[in-house]
Amino acid sequence: MNDHQLTTISDISQLYRENHANFERSGVPSRILFFEKSSSNSGAWEDFPTENIDHFKRYFSLEVPTFHLNFKKKSCLVDLNRMIVIDLMARSERSIAWIDEKGRCFFPKRSVDFSCCDHEDCSLSSQMHEDKCLSKINNECCVPDLNEEPLEEK
């Protein structure tokens, strides 16, 4: 295995840890979003249908990070640790994000198949990354909790 592969594996591991930390430190979500690509634009964060929100709340409350969900008439697997929803038939993935009941916003470090931000270099700080992502949520205001301490590694 060459150094590039090791760096890539390390990067993937780091992304997983950061996304998992979002699930660990988050409260029950009040709003769930998914990233939708379209041919007319580069994509945007959209709200999950209201009928899916109760499933998310229930599994968050039980601290269950993976569960099945019918989304857009498709059988899907939600993985809150990786911040994705997987279409089991098409084997495609979409990034998910959420805003918890305290108004704190949780976005993946990178979106699946698309970086949600306009920058190519995702070495920006998490706060800068989150701020750029937030500007794409239906022009609504959501203020991240700047006092939130990152989880310490065990």
PDB file of C-alpha atoms in Angstrom:
ATOM      1  CA  MET A   1       0.000   0.000   0.000  1.00  0.00           C
ATOM      2  CA  ASN A   2       1.497   3.357  -0.966  1.00  0.00           C
ATOM      3  CA  ASP A   3       1.472   6.554   1.105  1.00  0.00           C
ATOM      4  CA  HIS A   4      -1.412   8.043  -0.889  1.00  0.00           C
ATOM      5  CA  GLN A   5      -3.629   5.058  -0.025  1.00  0.00           C
ATOM      6  CA  LEU A   6      -2.705   5.311   3.640  1.00  0.00           C
ATOM      7  CA  THR A   7      -3.532   9.012   3.630  1.00  0.00           C
ATOM      8  CA  THR A   8      -6.852   8.270   1.931  1.00  0.00           C
ATOM      9  CA  ILE A   9      -7.733   5.600   4.493  1.00  0.00           C
ATOM     10  CA  SER A  10      -6.709   7.967   7.271  1.00  0.00           C
ATOM     11  CA  ASP A  11      -8.829  10.732   5.740  1.00  0.00           C
ATOM     12  CA  ILE A  12     -11.859   8.440   5.490  1.00  0.00           C
ATOM     13  CA  SER A  13     -11.380   7.364   9.085  1.00  0.00           C
ATOM     14  CA  GLN A  14     -11.156  10.994  10.207  1.00  0.00           C
ATOM     15  CA  LEU A  15     -14.349  11.888   8.293  1.00  0.00           C
ATOM     16  CA  TYR A  16     -16.156   8.967   9.923  1.00  0.00           C
ATOM     17  CA  ARG A  17     -15.025  10.026  13.410  1.00  0.00           C
ATOM     18  CA  GLU A  18     -16.143  13.619  12.822  1.00  0.00           C
ATOM     19  CA  ASN A  19     -19.535  12.564  11.454  1.00  0.00           C
ATOM     20  CA  HIS A  20     -19.989  10.057  14.300  1.00  0.00           C
ATOM     21  CA  ALA A  21     -19.189  12.828  16.802  1.00  0.00           C
ATOM     22  CA  ASN A  22     -22.066  14.833  15.310  1.00  0.00           C
ATOM     23  CA  PHE A  23     -24.461  11.992  16.146  1.00  0.00           C
ATOM     24  CA  GLU A  24     -22.992  11.580  19.627  1.00  0.00           C
ATOM     25  CA  ARG A  25     -23.214  15.228  20.670  1.00  0.00           C
ATOM     26  CA  SER A  26     -26.502  16.052  18.960  1.00  0.00           C
ATOM     27  CA  GLY A  27     -29.845  16.336  20.649  1.00  0.00           C
ATOM     28  CA  VAL A  28     -33.011  14.949  19.091  1.00  0.00           C
ATOM     29  CA  PRO A  29     -33.441  16.611  15.693  1.00  0.00           C
ATOM     30  CA  SER A  30     -36.237  19.038  14.959  1.00  0.00           C
ATOM     31  CA  ARG A  31     -35.347  19.254  11.279  1.00  0.00           C
ATOM     32  CA  ILE A  32     -33.725  16.665   8.989  1.00  0.00           C
ATOM     33  CA  LEU A  33     -32.181  17.547   5.625  1.00  0.00           C
ATOM     34  CA  PHE A  34     -30.873  15.588   2.654  1.00  0.00           C
ATOM     35  CA  PHE A  35     -28.637  16.753  -0.161  1.00  0.00           C
ATOM     36  CA  GLU A  36     -30.386  16.779  -3.542  1.00  0.00           C
ATOM     37  CA  LYS A  37     -28.433  17.140  -6.770  1.00  0.00           C
ATOM     38  CA  SER A  38     -30.252  18.383  -9.828  1.00  0.00           C
ATOM     39  CA  SER A  39     -29.354  18.958 -13.445  1.00  0.00           C
ATOM     40  CA  SER A  40     -30.270  22.645 -13.256  1.00  0.00           C
ATOM     41  CA  ASN A  41     -27.938  23.488 -10.355  1.00  0.00           C
ATOM     42  CA  SER A  42     -25.180  22.050  -8.242  1.00  0.00           C
ATOM     43  CA  GLY A  43     -27.615  20.926  -5.567  1.00  0.00           C
ATOM     44  CA  ALA A  44     -29.188  22.063  -2.339  1.00  0.00           C
ATOM     45  CA  TRP A  45     -30.166  20.856   1.103  1.00  0.00           C
ATOM     46  CA  GLU A  46     -33.858  19.877   1.214  1.00  0.00           C
ATOM     47  CA  ASP A  47     -36.121  18.940   4.114  1.00  0.00           C
ATOM     48  CA  PHE A  48     -37.106  15.311   4.614  1.00  0.00           C
ATOM     49  CA  PRO A  49     -40.848  14.727   4.257  1.00  0.00           C
ATOM     50  CA  THR A  50     -42.745  15.202   7.519  1.00  0.00           C
ATOM     51  CA  GLU A  51     -43.747  11.517   7.586  1.00  0.00           C
ATOM     52  CA  ASN A  52     -40.047  10.582   8.017  1.00  0.00           C
ATOM     53  CA  ILE A  53     -39.265  12.963  10.890  1.00  0.00           C
ATOM     54  CA  ASP A  54     -40.856  10.789  13.617  1.00  0.00           C
ATOM     55  CA  HIS A  55     -38.639   7.842  12.605  1.00  0.00           C
ATOM     56  CA  PHE A  56     -35.529   9.979  12.974  1.00  0.00           C
ATOM     57  CA  LYS A  57     -36.663  11.322  16.354  1.00  0.00           C
ATOM     58  CA  ARG A  58     -37.474   7.845  17.662  1.00  0.00           C
ATOM     59  CA  TYR A  59     -34.111   6.346  16.681  1.00  0.00           C
ATOM     60  CA  PHE A  60     -32.173   9.368  17.907  1.00  0.00           C
ATOM     61  CA  SER A  61     -33.947   9.076  21.283  1.00  0.00           C
ATOM     62  CA  LEU A  62     -33.030   5.394  21.458  1.00  0.00           C
ATOM     63  CA  GLU A  63     -29.451   6.207  20.347  1.00  0.00           C
ATOM     64  CA  VAL A  64     -29.802   3.777  17.422  1.00  0.00           C
ATOM     65  CA  PRO A  65     -27.565   5.018  14.584  1.00  0.00           C
ATOM     66  CA  THR A  66     -28.867   2.809  11.736  1.00  0.00           C
ATOM     67  CA  PHE A  67     -32.432   2.040  10.710  1.00  0.00           C
ATOM     68  CA  HIS A  68     -34.609   1.330   7.671  1.00  0.00           C
ATOM     69  CA  LEU A  69     -36.782   4.049   6.189  1.00  0.00           C
ATOM     70  CA  ASN A  70     -39.130   4.387   3.224  1.00  0.00           C
ATOM     71  CA  PHE A  71     -37.978   7.555   1.507  1.00  0.00           C
ATOM     72  CA  LYS A  72     -39.270   8.722  -1.873  1.00  0.00           C
ATOM     73  CA  LYS A  73     -41.072   5.367  -2.263  1.00  0.00           C
ATOM     74  CA  LYS A  74     -37.771   3.501  -1.904  1.00  0.00           C
ATOM     75  CA  SER A  75     -36.411   1.202   0.770  1.00  0.00           C
ATOM     76  CA  CYS A  76     -33.464   2.968   2.385  1.00  0.00           C
ATOM     77  CA  LEU A  77     -30.993   2.487   5.186  1.00  0.00           C
ATOM     78  CA  VAL A  78     -30.170   5.530   7.301  1.00  0.00           C
ATOM     79  CA  ASP A  79     -26.684   5.613   8.842  1.00  0.00           C
ATOM     80  CA  LEU A  80     -26.462   8.493  11.298  1.00  0.00           C
ATOM     81  CA  ASN A  81     -22.814   7.708  12.091  1.00  0.00           C
ATOM     82  CA  ARG A  82     -21.845   8.301   8.463  1.00  0.00           C
ATOM     83  CA  MET A  83     -24.563  10.951   7.943  1.00  0.00           C
ATOM     84  CA  ILE A  84     -25.976   9.234   4.855  1.00  0.00           C
ATOM     85  CA  VAL A  85     -29.147   7.599   3.583  1.00  0.00           C
ATOM     86  CA  ILE A  86     -28.604   4.637   1.249  1.00  0.00           C
ATOM     87  CA  ASP A  87     -31.103   3.582  -1.432  1.00  0.00           C
ATOM     88  CA  LEU A  88     -30.868  -0.201  -1.054  1.00  0.00           C
ATOM     89  CA  MET A  89     -32.035  -1.013  -4.601  1.00  0.00           C
ATOM     90  CA  ALA A  90     -30.024   1.587  -6.504  1.00  0.00           C
ATOM     91  CA  ARG A  91     -27.103   1.370  -4.045  1.00  0.00           C
ATOM     92  CA  SER A  92     -26.793   5.121  -4.135  1.00  0.00           C
ATOM     93  CA  GLU A  93     -26.073   7.380  -1.181  1.00  0.00           C
ATOM     94  CA  ARG A  94     -27.095  10.891  -0.177  1.00  0.00           C
ATOM     95  CA  SER A  95     -25.718  12.993   2.612  1.00  0.00           C
ATOM     96  CA  ILE A  96     -27.994  13.993   5.459  1.00  0.00           C
ATOM     97  CA  ALA A  97     -27.787  16.760   8.031  1.00  0.00           C
ATOM     98  CA  TRP A  98     -29.958  17.887  10.902  1.00  0.00           C
ATOM     99  CA  ILE A  99     -30.797  20.711  13.253  1.00  0.00           C
ATOM    100  CA  ASP A 100     -31.475  19.592  16.810  1.00  0.00           C
ATOM    101  CA  GLU A 101     -34.101  20.881  19.233  1.00  0.00           C
ATOM    102  CA  LYS A 102     -31.582  23.379  20.655  1.00  0.00           C
ATOM    103  CA  GLY A 103     -31.031  24.884  17.193  1.00  0.00           C
ATOM    104  CA  ARG A 104     -27.558  23.380  16.744  1.00  0.00           C
ATOM    105  CA  CYS A 105     -26.716  22.395  13.169  1.00  0.00           C
ATOM    106  CA  PHE A 106     -24.927  19.183  12.235  1.00  0.00           C
ATOM    107  CA  PHE A 107     -23.572  18.754   8.712  1.00  0.00           C
ATOM    108  CA  PRO A 108     -21.236  16.098   7.338  1.00  0.00           C
ATOM    109  CA  LYS A 109     -17.669  17.200   6.777  1.00  0.00           C
ATOM    110  CA  ARG A 110     -18.181  16.301   3.107  1.00  0.00           C
ATOM    111  CA  SER A 111     -21.274  15.334   1.185  1.00  0.00           C
ATOM    112  CA  VAL A 112     -21.436  12.017  -0.621  1.00  0.00           C
ATOM    113  CA  ASP A 113     -20.631  12.447  -4.324  1.00  0.00           C
ATOM    114  CA  PHE A 114     -20.624  16.209  -3.924  1.00  0.00           C
ATOM    115  CA  SER A 115     -18.979  18.690  -1.628  1.00  0.00           C
ATOM    116  CA  CYS A 116     -21.871  20.750  -0.264  1.00  0.00           C
ATOM    117  CA  CYS A 117     -19.780  23.859  -0.230  1.00  0.00           C
ATOM    118  CA  ASP A 118     -18.326  25.836  -3.092  1.00  0.00           C
ATOM    119  CA  HIS A 119     -14.765  25.305  -1.918  1.00  0.00           C
ATOM    120  CA  GLU A 120     -12.552  22.553  -3.255  1.00  0.00           C
ATOM    121  CA  ASP A 121     -10.312  22.444  -0.196  1.00  0.00           C
ATOM    122  CA  CYS A 122     -12.244  20.922   2.683  1.00  0.00           C
ATOM    123  CA  SER A 123      -9.408  21.726   5.049  1.00  0.00           C
ATOM    124  CA  LEU A 124     -11.431  24.762   6.097  1.00  0.00           C
ATOM    125  CA  SER A 125     -12.349  24.698   9.745  1.00  0.00           C
ATOM    126  CA  SER A 126     -15.556  22.850  10.577  1.00  0.00           C
ATOM    127  CA  GLN A 127     -17.193  26.128  11.560  1.00  0.00           C
ATOM    128  CA  MET A 128     -16.365  27.770   8.218  1.00  0.00           C
ATOM    129  CA  HIS A 129     -17.570  24.654   6.392  1.00  0.00           C
ATOM    130  CA  GLU A 130     -20.819  24.603   8.388  1.00  0.00           C
ATOM    131  CA  ASP A 131     -21.410  28.321   7.787  1.00  0.00           C
ATOM    132  CA  LYS A 132     -21.072  27.844   4.019  1.00  0.00           C
ATOM    133  CA  CYS A 133     -23.450  24.870   4.108  1.00  0.00           C
ATOM    134  CA  LEU A 134     -25.994  26.741   6.184  1.00  0.00           C
ATOM    135  CA  SER A 135     -26.295  29.457   3.578  1.00  0.00           C
ATOM    136  CA  LYS A 136     -27.729  26.831   1.222  1.00  0.00           C
ATOM    137  CA  ILE A 137     -30.659  25.768   3.432  1.00  0.00           C
ATOM    138  CA  ASN A 138     -33.665  27.436   1.829  1.00  0.00           C
ATOM    139  CA  ASN A 139     -32.319  30.862   2.831  1.00  0.00           C
ATOM    140  CA  GLU A 140     -33.335  30.220   6.449  1.00  0.00           C
ATOM    141  CA  CYS A 141     -31.200  31.283   9.382  1.00  0.00           C
ATOM    142  CA  CYS A 142     -29.742  28.726  11.694  1.00  0.00           C
ATOM    143  CA  VAL A 143     -27.054  29.783  14.132  1.00  0.00           C
ATOM    144  CA  PRO A 144     -24.566  27.054  15.069  1.00  0.00           C
ATOM    145  CA  ASP A 145     -23.694  26.738  18.745  1.00  0.00           C
ATOM    146  CA  LEU A 146     -20.223  28.286  18.855  1.00  0.00           C
ATOM    147  CA  ASN A 147     -19.768  27.162  22.467  1.00  0.00           C
ATOM    148  CA  GLU A 148     -20.095  23.488  21.589  1.00  0.00           C
ATOM    149  CA  GLU A 149     -16.924  21.657  22.540  1.00  0.00           C
ATOM    150  CA  PRO A 150     -15.792  18.859  20.212  1.00  0.00           C
ATOM    151  CA  LEU A 151     -15.870  15.396  21.731  1.00  0.00           C
ATOM    152  CA  GLU A 152     -12.588  14.135  23.062  1.00  0.00           C
ATOM    153  CA  GLU A 153     -11.338  10.906  21.563  1.00  0.00           C
ATOM    154  CA  LYS A 154     -11.576   7.917  23.868  1.00  0.00           C
TER     155      LYS A 154
END
